[in-house]
Structure formats: C-alpha cells, structure tokens
Coordinates of C-alpha atoms and ligand atoms in Angstrom, one line a residue:
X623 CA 0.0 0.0 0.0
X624 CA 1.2 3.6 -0.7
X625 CA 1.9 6.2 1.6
X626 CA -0.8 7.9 2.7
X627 CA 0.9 11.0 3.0
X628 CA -2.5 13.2 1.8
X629 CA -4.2 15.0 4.3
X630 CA -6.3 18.2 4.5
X631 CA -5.0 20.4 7.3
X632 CA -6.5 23.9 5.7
X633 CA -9.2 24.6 3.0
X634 CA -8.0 27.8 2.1
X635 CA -11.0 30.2 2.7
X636 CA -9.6 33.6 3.2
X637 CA -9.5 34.0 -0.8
X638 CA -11.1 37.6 -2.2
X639 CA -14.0 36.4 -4.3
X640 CA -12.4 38.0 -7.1
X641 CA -9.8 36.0 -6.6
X642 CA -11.8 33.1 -6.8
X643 CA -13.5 34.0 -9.9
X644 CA -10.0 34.3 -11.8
X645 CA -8.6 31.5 -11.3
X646 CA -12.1 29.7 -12.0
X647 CA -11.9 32.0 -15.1
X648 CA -8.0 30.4 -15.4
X649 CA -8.3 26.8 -14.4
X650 CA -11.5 26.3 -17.2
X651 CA -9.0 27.0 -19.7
X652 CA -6.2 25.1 -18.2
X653 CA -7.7 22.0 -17.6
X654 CA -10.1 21.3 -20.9
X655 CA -13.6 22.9 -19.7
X656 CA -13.7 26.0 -21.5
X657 CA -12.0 27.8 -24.1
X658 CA -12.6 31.6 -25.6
X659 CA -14.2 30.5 -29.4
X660 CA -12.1 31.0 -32.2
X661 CA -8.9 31.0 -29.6
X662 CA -6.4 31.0 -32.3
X663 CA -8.0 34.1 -33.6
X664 CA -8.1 35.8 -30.3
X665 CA -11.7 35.0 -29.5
X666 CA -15.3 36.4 -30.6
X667 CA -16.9 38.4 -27.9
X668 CA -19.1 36.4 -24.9
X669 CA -18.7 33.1 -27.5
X670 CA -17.2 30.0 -25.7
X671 CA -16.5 26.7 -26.3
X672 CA -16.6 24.0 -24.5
X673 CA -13.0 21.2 -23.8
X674 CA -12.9 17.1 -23.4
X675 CA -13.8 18.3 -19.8
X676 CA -16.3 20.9 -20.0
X677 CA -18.9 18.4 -22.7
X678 CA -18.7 15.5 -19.7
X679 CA -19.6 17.8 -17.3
X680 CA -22.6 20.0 -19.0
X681 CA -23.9 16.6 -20.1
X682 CA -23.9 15.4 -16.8
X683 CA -25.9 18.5 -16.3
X684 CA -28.5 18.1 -18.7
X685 CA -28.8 14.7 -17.8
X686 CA -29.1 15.6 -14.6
X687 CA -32.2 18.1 -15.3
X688 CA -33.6 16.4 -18.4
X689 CA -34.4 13.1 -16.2
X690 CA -35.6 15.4 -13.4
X691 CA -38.0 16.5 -15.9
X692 CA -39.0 13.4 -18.5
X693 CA -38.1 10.6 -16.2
X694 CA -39.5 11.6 -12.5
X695 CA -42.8 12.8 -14.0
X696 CA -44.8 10.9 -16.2
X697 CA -47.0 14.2 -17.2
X698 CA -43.8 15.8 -18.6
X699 CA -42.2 14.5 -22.4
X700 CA -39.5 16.5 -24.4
X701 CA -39.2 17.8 -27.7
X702 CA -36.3 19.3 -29.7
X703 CA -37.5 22.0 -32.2
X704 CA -35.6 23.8 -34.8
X705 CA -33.2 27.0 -33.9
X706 CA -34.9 28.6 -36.8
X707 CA -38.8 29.4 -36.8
X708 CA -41.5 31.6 -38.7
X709 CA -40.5 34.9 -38.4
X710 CA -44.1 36.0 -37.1
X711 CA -43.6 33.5 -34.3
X712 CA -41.2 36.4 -32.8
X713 CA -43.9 39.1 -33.7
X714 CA -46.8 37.1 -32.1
X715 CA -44.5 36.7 -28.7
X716 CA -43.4 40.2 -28.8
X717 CA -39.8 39.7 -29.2
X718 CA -39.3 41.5 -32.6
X719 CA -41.2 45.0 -30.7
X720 CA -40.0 44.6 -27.1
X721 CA -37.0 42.4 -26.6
X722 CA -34.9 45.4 -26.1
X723 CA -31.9 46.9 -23.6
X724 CA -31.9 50.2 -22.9
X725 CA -28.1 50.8 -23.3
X726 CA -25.8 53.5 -22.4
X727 CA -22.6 54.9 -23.7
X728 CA -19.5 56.7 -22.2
X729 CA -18.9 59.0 -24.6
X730 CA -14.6 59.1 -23.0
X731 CA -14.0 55.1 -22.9
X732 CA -16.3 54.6 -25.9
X733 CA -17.8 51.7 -23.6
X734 CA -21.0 50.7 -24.3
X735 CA -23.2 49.6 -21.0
X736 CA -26.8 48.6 -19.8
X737 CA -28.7 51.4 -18.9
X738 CA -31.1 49.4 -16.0
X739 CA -27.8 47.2 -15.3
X740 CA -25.7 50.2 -13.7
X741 CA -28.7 51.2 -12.1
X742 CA -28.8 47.7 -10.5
X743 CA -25.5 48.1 -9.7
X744 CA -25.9 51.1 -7.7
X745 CA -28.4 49.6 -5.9
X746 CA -26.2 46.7 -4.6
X747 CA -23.6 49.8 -3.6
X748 CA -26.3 50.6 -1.4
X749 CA -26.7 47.1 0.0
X750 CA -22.9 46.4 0.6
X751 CA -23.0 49.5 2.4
X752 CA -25.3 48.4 4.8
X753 CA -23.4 44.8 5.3
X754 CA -20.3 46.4 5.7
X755 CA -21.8 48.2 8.8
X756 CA -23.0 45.2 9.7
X757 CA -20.1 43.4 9.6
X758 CA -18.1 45.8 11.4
X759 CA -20.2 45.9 14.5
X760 CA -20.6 42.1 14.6
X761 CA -16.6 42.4 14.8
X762 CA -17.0 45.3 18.0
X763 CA -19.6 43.2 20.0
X764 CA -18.6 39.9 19.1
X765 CA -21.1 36.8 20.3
X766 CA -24.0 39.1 21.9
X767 CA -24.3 41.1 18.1
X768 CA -28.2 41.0 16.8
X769 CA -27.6 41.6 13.1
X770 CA -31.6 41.6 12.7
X771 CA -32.0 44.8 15.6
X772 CA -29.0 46.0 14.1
X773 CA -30.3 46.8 10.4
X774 CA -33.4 48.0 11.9
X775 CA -32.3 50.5 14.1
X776 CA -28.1 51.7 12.9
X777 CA -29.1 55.1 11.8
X778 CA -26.2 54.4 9.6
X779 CA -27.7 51.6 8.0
X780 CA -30.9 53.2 7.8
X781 CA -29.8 56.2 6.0
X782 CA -28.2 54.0 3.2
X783 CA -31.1 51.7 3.1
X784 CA -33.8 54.4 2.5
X785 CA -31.1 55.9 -0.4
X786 CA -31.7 52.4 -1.7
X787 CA -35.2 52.2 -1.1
X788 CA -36.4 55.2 -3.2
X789 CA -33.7 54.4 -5.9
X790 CA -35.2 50.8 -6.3
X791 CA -38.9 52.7 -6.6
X792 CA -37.7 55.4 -8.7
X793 CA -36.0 52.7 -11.1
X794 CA -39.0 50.6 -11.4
X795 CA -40.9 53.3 -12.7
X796 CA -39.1 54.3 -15.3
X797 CA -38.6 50.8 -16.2
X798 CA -42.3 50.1 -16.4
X799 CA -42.7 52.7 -18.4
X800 CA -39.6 52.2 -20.4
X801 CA -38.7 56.3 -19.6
X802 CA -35.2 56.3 -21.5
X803 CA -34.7 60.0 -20.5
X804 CA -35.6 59.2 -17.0
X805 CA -33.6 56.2 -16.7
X806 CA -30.5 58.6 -18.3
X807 CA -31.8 61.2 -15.4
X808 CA -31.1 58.7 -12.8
X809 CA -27.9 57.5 -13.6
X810 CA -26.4 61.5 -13.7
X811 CA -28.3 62.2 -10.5
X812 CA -27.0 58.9 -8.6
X813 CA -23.1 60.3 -9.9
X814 CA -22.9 56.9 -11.6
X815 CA -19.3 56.6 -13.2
X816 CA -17.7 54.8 -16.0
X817 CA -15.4 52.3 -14.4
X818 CA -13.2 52.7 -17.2
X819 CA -12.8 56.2 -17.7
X820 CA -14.3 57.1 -14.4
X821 CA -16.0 60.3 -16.0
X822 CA -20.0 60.7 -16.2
X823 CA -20.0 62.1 -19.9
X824 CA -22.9 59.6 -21.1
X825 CA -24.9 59.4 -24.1
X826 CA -28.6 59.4 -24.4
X827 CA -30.2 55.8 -23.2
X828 CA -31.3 53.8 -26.6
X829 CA -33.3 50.9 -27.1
X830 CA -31.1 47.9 -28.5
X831 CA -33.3 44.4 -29.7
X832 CA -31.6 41.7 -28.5
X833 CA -32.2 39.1 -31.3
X834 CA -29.9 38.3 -34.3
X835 CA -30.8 38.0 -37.5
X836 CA -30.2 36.2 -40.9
X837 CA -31.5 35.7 -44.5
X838 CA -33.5 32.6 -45.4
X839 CA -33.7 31.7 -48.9
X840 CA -31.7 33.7 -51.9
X841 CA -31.9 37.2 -52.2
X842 CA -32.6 37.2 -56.2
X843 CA -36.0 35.8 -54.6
X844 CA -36.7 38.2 -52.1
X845 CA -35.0 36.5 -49.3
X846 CA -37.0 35.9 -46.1
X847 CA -35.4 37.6 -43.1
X848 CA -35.4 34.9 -40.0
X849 CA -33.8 35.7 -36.7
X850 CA -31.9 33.2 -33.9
X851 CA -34.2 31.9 -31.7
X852 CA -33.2 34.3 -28.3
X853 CA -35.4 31.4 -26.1
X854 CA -36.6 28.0 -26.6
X855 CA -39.5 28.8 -25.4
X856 CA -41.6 29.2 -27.9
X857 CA -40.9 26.1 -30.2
X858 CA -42.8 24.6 -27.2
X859 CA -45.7 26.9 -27.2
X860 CA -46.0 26.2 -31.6
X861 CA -46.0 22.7 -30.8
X862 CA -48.2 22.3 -27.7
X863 CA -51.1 21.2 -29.6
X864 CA -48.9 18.6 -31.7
X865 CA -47.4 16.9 -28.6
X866 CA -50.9 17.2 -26.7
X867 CA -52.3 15.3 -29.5
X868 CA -50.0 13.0 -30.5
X869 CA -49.1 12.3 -27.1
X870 CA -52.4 12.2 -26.1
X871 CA -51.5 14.2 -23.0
X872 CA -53.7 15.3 -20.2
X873 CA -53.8 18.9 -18.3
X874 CA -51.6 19.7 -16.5
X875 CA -48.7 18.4 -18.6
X876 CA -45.5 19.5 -19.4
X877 CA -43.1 19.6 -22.4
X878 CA -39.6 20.1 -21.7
X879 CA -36.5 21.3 -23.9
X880 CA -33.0 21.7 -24.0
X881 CA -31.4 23.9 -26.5
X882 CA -29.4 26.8 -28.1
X883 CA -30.6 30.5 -27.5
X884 CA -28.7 33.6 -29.5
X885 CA -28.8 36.9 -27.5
X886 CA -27.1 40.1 -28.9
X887 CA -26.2 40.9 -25.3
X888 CA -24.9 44.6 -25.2
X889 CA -22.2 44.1 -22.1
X890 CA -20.9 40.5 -22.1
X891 CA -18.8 40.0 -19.2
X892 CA -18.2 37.4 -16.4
X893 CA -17.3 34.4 -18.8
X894 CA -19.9 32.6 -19.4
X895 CA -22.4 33.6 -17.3
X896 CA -23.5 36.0 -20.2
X897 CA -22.7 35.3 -23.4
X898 CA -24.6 36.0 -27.2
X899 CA -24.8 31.8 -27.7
X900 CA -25.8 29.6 -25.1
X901 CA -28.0 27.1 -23.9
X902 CA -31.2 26.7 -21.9
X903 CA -32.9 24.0 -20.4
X904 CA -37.0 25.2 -20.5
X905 CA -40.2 23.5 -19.1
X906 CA -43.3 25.0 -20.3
X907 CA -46.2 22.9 -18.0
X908 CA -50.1 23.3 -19.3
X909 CA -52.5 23.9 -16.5
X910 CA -56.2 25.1 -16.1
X911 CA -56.7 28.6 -16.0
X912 CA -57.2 29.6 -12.2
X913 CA -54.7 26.7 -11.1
X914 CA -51.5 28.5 -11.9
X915 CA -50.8 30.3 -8.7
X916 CA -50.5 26.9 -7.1
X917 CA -48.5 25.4 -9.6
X918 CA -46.6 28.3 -9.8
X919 CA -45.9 27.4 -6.2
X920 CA -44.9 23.7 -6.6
X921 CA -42.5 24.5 -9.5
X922 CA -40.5 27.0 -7.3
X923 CA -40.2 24.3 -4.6
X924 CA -39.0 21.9 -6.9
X925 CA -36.7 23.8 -8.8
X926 CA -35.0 24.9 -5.5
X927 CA -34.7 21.3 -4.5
X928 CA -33.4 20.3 -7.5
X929 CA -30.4 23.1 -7.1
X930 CA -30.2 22.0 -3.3
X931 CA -29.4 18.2 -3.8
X932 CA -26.8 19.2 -5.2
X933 CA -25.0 19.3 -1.7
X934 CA -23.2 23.2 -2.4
X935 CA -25.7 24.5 1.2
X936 CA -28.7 26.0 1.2
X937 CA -27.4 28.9 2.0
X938 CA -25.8 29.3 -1.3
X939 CA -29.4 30.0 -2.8
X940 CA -32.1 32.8 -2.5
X941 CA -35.0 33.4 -4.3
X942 CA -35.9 37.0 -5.7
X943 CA -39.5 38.0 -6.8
X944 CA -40.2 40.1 -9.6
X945 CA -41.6 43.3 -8.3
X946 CA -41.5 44.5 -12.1
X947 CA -43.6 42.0 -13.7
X948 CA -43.8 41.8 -17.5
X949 CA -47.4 42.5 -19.4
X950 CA -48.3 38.6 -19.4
X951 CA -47.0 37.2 -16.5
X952 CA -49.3 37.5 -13.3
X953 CA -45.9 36.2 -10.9
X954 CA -42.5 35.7 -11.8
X955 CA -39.6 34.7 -9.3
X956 CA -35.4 33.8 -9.8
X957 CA -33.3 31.3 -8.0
X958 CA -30.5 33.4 -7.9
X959 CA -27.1 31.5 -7.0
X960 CA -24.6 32.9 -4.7
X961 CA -21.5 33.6 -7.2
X962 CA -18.2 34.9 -6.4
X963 CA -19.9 38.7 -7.6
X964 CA -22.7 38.0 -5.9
X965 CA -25.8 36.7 -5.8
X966 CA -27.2 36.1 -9.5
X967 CA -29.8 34.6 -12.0
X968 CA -29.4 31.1 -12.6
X969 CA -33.1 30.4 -13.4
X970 CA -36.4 32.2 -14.0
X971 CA -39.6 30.5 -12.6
X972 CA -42.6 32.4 -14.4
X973 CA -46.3 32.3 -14.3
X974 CA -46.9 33.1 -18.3
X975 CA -50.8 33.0 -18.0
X976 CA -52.2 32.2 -21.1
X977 CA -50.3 35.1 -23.0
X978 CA -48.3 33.1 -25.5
X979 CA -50.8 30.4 -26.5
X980 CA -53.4 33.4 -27.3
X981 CA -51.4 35.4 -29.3
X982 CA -50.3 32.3 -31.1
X983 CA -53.7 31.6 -32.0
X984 CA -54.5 35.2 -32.4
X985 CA -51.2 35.1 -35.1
X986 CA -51.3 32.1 -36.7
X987 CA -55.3 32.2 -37.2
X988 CA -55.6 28.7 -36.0
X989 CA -57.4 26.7 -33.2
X990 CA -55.3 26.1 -30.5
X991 CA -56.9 25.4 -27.5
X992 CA -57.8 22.7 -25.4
X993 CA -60.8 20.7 -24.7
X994 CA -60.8 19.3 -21.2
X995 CA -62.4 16.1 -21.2
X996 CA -63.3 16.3 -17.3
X997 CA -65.3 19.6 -17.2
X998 CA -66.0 19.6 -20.8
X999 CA -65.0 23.1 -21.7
X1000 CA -62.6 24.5 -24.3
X1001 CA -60.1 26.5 -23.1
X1002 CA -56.0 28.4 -23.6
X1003 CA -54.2 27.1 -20.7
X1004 CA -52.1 28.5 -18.2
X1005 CA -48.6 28.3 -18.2
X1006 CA -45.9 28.0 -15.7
X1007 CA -42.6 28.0 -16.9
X1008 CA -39.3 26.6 -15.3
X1009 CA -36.0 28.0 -17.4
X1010 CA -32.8 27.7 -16.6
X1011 CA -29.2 28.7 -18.1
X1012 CA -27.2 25.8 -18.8
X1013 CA -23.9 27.7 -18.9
X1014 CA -24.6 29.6 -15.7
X1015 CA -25.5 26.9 -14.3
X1016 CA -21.9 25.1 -15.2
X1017 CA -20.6 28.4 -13.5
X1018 CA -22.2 28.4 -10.8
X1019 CA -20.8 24.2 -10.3
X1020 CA -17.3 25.2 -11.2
X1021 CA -17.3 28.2 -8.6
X1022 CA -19.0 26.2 -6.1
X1023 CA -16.4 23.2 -6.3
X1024 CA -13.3 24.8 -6.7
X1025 CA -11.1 24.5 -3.4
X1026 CA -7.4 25.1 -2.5
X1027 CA -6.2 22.7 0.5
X1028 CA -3.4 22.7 2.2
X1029 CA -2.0 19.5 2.9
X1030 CA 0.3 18.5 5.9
X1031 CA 3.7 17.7 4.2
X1032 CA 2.9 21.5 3.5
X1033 CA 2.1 21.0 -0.6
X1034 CA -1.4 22.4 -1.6
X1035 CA -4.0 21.1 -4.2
X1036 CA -6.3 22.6 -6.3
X1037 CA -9.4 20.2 -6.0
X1038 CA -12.9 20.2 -7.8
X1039 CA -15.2 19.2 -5.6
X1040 CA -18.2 18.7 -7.9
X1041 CA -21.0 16.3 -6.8
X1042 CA -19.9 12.6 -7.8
X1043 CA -23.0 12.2 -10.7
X1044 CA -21.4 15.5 -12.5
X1045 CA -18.2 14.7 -12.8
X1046 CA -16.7 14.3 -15.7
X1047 CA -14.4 11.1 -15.2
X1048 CA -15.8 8.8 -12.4
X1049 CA -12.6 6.5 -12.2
X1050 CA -9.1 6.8 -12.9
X1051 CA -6.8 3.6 -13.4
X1052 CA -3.8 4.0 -12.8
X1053 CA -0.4 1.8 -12.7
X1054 CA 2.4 2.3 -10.5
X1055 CA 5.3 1.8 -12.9
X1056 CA 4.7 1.4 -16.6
X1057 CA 6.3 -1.6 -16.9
X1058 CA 6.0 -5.5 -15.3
X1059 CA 2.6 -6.3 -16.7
X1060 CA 0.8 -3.3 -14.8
X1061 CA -0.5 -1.0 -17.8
X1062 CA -1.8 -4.4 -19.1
X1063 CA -3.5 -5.0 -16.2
X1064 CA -4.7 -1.5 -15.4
X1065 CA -6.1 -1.7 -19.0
X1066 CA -7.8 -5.0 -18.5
X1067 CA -9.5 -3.2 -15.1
X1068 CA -10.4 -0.3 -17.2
X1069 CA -12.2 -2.2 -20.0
X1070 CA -14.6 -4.0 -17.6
X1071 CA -15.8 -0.9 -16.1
X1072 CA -16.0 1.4 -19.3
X1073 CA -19.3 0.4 -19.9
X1074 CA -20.1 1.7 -16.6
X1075 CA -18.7 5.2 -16.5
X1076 CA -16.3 6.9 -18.2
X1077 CA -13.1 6.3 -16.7
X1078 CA -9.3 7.7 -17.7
X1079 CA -6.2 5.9 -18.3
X1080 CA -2.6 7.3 -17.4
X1081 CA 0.5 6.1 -16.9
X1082 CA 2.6 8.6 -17.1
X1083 CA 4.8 11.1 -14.2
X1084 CA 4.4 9.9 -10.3
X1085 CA 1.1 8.7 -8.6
X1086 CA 1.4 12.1 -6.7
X1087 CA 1.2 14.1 -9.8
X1088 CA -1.2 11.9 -11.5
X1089 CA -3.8 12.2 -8.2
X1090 CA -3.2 15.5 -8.6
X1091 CA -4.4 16.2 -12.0
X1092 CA -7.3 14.2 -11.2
X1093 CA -8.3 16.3 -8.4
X1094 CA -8.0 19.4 -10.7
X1095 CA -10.6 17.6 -12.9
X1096 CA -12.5 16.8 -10.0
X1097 CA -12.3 12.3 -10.7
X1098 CA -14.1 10.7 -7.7
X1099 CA -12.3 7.7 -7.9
X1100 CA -8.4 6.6 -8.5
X1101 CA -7.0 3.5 -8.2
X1102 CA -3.7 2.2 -8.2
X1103 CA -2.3 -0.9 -9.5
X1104 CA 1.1 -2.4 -8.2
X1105 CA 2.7 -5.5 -8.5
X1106 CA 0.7 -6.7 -5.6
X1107 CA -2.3 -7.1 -7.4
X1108 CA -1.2 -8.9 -9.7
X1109 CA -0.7 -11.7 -7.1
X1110 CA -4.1 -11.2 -5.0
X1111 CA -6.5 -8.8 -7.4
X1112 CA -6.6 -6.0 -5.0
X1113 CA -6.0 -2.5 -6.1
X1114 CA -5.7 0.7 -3.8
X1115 CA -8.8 2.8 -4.3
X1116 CA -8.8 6.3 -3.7
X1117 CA -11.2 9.1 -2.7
X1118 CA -10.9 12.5 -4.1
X1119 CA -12.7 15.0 -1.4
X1120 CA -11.2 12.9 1.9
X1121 CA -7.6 11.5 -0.1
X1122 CA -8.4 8.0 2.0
X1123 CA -7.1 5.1 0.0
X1124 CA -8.0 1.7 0.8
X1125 CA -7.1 -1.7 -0.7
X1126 CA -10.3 -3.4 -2.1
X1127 CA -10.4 -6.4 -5.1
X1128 CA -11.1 -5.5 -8.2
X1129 CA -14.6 -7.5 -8.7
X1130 CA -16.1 -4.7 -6.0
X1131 CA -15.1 -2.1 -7.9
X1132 CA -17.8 -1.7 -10.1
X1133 CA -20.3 -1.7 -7.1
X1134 CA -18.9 0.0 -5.0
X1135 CA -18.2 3.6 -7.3
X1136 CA -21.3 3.2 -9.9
X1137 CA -24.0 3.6 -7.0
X1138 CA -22.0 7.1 -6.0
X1139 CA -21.7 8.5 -9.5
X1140 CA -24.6 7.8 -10.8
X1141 CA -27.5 10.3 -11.9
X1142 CA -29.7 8.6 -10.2
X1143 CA -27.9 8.8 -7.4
X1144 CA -29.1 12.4 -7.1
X1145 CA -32.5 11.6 -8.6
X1146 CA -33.1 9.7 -5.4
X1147 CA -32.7 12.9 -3.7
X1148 CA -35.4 14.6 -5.4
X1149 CA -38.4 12.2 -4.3
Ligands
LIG189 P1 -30.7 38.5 -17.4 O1 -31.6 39.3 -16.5 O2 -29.5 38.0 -16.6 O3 -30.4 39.1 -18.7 P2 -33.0 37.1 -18.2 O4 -33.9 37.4 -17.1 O5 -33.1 37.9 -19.5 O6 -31.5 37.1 -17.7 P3 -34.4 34.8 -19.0 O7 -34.9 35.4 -20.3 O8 -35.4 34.6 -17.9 O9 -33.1 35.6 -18.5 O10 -33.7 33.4 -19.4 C1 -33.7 32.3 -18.5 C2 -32.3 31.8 -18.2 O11 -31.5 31.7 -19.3 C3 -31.6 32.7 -17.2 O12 -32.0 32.5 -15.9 C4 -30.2 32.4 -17.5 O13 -29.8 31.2 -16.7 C5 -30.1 32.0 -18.9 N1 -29.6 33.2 -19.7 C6 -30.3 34.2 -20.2 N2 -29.5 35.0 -20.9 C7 -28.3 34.4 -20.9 C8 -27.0 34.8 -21.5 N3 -26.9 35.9 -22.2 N4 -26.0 33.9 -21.3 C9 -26.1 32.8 -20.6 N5 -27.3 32.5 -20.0 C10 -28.3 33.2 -20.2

C-alpha cells in the first residue's frame, strides 16, 4: 500500500471572491472545460466553447435536469425544435417590438453599458454598504451582536437603506414605463461613473433588440429575413397542440426542452455567465386557468430542490420575486445562485398566463386550444414556466467546487469538488510503474468498467502528480495498481474529497463507485 501522505489540514478560505472567480476563469482553460471561441483568432466576444472536460460535465448537467423532468414525472415529455422558426412567431411573442436593452454609452472610454444594469448596480452599492456596517459591528460586539436589531435600528444603515429604497422605486418606474430619458436622469443624478474612464460624460439611453438576424432563402427571390431563436420557449408553445395530440397528454402536462438561444447581449462580461450563444434547459407545464398560482408554487419548490441536492448548502441559494412584472405574467420569481460577484440569475420561474398560447392563436389564425375532457370546456391554458441557463449553471458548479487545500507535508492542491453524478471522469486507473505487466492490467481493469462510466487511463509522471491532475478535474475515484495485485486482485482505491485510500479487489469495484456516480444517485434525492 502507498503512503498515505494526503491529508487536509487547511481549505483555504480567506480568498477575495475576485480572486476566486479568476482562477475559476484560469483553471476552465487550463484543464479542458472552457475555451474563448475561435482561440487561435483571439476570441469572438461572450462566445465560448466547451473542452474534453467541459462536454462531460454539461452533459452530466442536462442529464441531470432532463431526467428530473422526462423521467420523475410521467406528465412531462420532451421535444427538440428547430433553432430557426417563422418569423411571425417572434412578432406574435413580442420579441421583434420589445426584446430590447436600454443601453448607455461613455462618450470618453467609448464603452457601451446597460442602462437598468448600472442602475442595479448602484443599488447593490447601497446594500454592501449596509453589510459592511454590519459586519463591522458584529466584529466590535462579538457573540452578543443581533444583526436583525442592528439593520433595523443603525441610523447608519438606515440612511443607506432608505437611499436604496427610493432608488429601487424610482427605477422601477421608469422601467415600467420604459422612460429612456428618466432612466439617463437617474444615472447622472445617482453620480454613476464609467469604471473605465471614471467620467459621467454619457450618451442618451437607446433601445437595443436583442435578437440576431439572418436571411432565409436567396436574395434574387426576395430573401425571407429569420432571426436566432433568443429562447426555446416558444418552439414549445408552436407545438403544444402537436405533442398534446399526439401524445395524447392530459392537463396539466409538461413539455420540456433543452437547446441553443442567440442573444445580442450589449455588455458581455463574467465568462460565461453572459454570453450572445448559449444554452437553456426550459419546461413549459399546461394547467387550467385559475390553477397557476399553485403550480406556480410547486415549480419553485421543486426547482429549489433540484439546485439544493446538489449538496453546495442552502445557504448558497435565494430566491428573488419580480416586483416589475412583464405585461403577461401574473408572478415571476429567480433562484439566484450565490457567485463569487454576488448573488445572481441562474433560473427564472414564471407564471406566463395564457399570453403566449393566445397570441399564437390570435397570429397564426388557428385553433389552439384545449378541450378538457373532465369539465367539458374549451379552453387556452395556463402556463408555468421553469427556465434555466445551462452555462450559468456550469458556472455556478465550477465556482462552487473549486477548493485550495493545504496539505500537511505543507504541498497544496487545487481540487474540484463537484457532486460525484457530475463529474466528468468517475474512475481513474492507474499503474504504478509502466512496466511489469501493470498497464496491461490496469487496461484489462479499465475495459470491464468502461461500460459503466467513463473512466481515464494514465501512466505517465508519479502517482502524486497523477492524483493530482485528477483532483484538478474533480475524478471521484483513483486507483492504483502495483505488483501486488497482480498476485491477489486488490487494487488501492482512492477518494478525491477525503484523499483515503484503501485496498479493495477489483470485482467490488464496479459496485462499489457506480452507485456514488450515478445520476440517479441524485434523482433519489429529489423524491
Ligand atoms: P438576465 O436578466 O441575466 O439578462 P433574463 O432574465 O433575461 O436574464 P431569461 O430570459 O429569464 O433571462 O432566461 C432564462 C435563463 O437563461 C436565465 O436564468 C439564465 O440562466 C439564462 N440566460 C439568459 N440570458 C443568458 C445569457 N446571455 N448567457 C447565458 N445564460 C443566459
């Protein structure tokens, strides 16, 4: 048996967030989990692409929410539509007329920014104000400190929060009313600088539509123009009447799909947690009208447990509420994600009424509604839908599991600790020496299991440097074959997160890691 010379005596904590973020930022690239697109041409703007590593791992993802969805709940099937749709379908949605920014631009750093995001950004100003009071008196009274009293009563606090308060109501005005000039008002009067050029010269506020757009057909013909799908949305809504059919589904149902979404994001920044190509993973689920509100309920519930089996603590999670509710949607609420800047979006939860379906039908001229067998009515349904990011949510597992250690023999490790069933290799197999019959056997070990789960063969540097790389790709599972097992078919097996290794035979093998690294394991969680 090898030394066991691994062993935690510090995670290091004390990192700045921003920190954090880089080298998340630093070790995607490094390891095969995310490149910049077109590297070799020095990137396109907010494009990525994804390594050997990064695929695994956002497969393991959307394996991980697609059988939430299709396999947990026999009311819920999937479809795949096409990236490109009738061009009215963007018209009937409202996409072509209101998917817009309002952006903003420094006239010194020629910088182009969100108008409503620097707004938002003020607003958080306000709120780390208030936690930095906070924090500082839970330093100066130690145990007996009552942060609740506290950011009721600091006049401090108080003064920061009401600057907050009336900014928040001021914003949300001119929001719903789309005031450009007012939003433009608010950023001069809140002193709101470039954080390039640090001057306040803006421009006016414009409207910017979101959604890309192409030409279908030659242009000798009169080309039609078609546009990249900015949700997947609605190539569920266009086929709810298909699948319902076909399927011969039953309110409430659901109809769940994963799939690319184009966004002409003004300010792309913070990797991949915006970028202009990327993926979502959307549930629409049918009800009857009047039911939504409680449905609405259960799907936040289950969406938050989904996130929480996870195993990253609850208090990693919050929801937020839409005060500001768009024209069709009667509530609306995020599961924001605590990342290293902050807490943020990782999925929308809405209650879509019926708003979607009717304008569909309105559009397309067609009857699309459904008759309910039990109360024998036609009727548009209701819709709740669930949508999450893919690529935020692979941000938000890569922040979450990234750890520095310190180890006693005083060397540190970098160490993914991603949940088991996401990983991208389950089991490494690995042979002492490269020589002596071990790579055959380690081979041999490593085609019986392949079926299984993906596992990874290497032979070369020391079995230090090889666990290692492992734990930088966050593998589950080594194990180590010496010249001892080729006399009694024992291998050492070792654990990433506690660095225990233990000898057990090689027929166990396949028992004992497939039950931890399975998607169902976390399924179980969820029921
Ligand atoms: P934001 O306010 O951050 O722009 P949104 O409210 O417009 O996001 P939705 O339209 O509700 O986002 O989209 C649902 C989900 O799709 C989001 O929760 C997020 O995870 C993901 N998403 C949206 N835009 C992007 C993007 N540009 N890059 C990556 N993921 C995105």
């Amino acid at each position: 048996m090898h030394k066991i010379y691994d062993f935690i005596i510090e995670t290091v904590t004390t990192m700045a967030q921003e920190d954090v973020f880089k080298k998340v930022v630093a070790h995607c690239k490094e390891y095969g989990f995310v490149f910049p697109s077109s590297d070799i041409y020095d990137g396109l703007g907010a494009v990525y692409d994804y390594g050997q590593m990064g695929v695994e791992l956002k497969n393991n993802i959307k394996n991980y929410w697609w059988q939430s969805m299709v396999l947990l709940n026999d009311n819920i099937v999937g479809i795949d539509s096409a990236i490109f749709m009738h061009p009215t379908i963007w018209k009937a949605s409202g996409h072509v007329d209101a998917f817009n920014d309002p952006l903003i631009d420094n006239r010194d750093s020629k910088k182009r920014y969100r108008a409503d995001v620097l707004i938002e950004e003020q607003i958080a100003k306000y709120e780390e104000k208030m936690e930095k009071e906070a924090a500082k008196a839970a330093k100066r009274f130690g145990d007996s400190f009552n942060k609740e009293l506290f950011m009721e009563t600091n006049p401090k606090v108080l003064a920061e929060k009401a600057k907050r308060d009336a900014l928040q109501e001021r914003f949300a005005k001119a929001l719903n009313a789309m005031d450009l000039e007012e939003l433009r008002q608010i950023i001069i009067d809140e002193e709101i600088v470039c954080p390039i050029s640090g001057t306040r010269n803006w421009t006016e506020v414009r409207q910017f539509n979101l959604m890309f757009s192409t030409e279908m057909g030659s242009t000798a013909d009169g080309a039609m123009k078609v546009y990249l799908r900015p949700e997947t949305a609605q190539g569920i809504f266009v086929n709810y009447l298909n699948v319902q059919k076909t399927g011969r589904m039953r309110i409430p149902f659901g109809i769940a799909q994963i799939g690319k979404a184009f966004r002409n994001e003004i300010v792309a920044r913070q990797f991949i947690f915006r970028m202009r190509e990327f993926e979502q993973m959307e549930m629409q689920f049918f009800v009857r009208p009047g039911s939504e509100l409680e449905w609405f309920g259960k799907w936040k519930e289950t969406r938050l447990a989904w996130h929480k089996a996870l195993g990253f603590g609850d208090e990693s999670y919050r929801y937020h509420d839409h005060e500001k509710l768009a024209h069709y949607a009667n509530a609306a609420t995020d599961i924001e994600f605590k990342m290293p800047f902050g807490f943020k979006e990782v999925e929308g939860i809405h209650s879509r009424t019926n708003f979607d379906l009717s304008q569909h039908e309105k559009y397309s001229g067609k009857n699309i509604k459904y008759f309910d067998p039990e109360t024998n009515e036609s009727y548009t349904p209701y819709v709740i839908e669930t949508s999450i990011g893919v690529d935020r949510m692979f941000l938000s597992v890569m922040c979450a599991s990234y750890c520095e250690e310190t180890l006693e023999n005083g060397e540190s490790r970098v160490v993914l600790r991603l949940p088991s069933a996401l990983a991208p290799v389950k089991l490494a197999v690995l042979p002492l020496v490269k020589k002596d019959g071990l790579p055959e056997k380690a081979r041999e070990i490593m085609n019986s299991l392949k079926f299984n789960f993906n596992c990874y063969y290497e032979e070369k540097d020391s079995i230090g440097k090889r666990y290692r790389r492992m734990d930088a790709i966050g593998t589950p599972y080594c194990v180590t074959v010496d010249h001892q097992t080729l006399e009694d078919g024992m291998v050492t097996l070792r654990e990433r997160d506690t660095m225990e290794q233990r000898r057990v035979p090689i027929a166990d093998l396949r028992s004992i890691i497939q039950d931890n690294v399975s998607i169902t394991s976390l399924l179980q969680k969820l029921v």
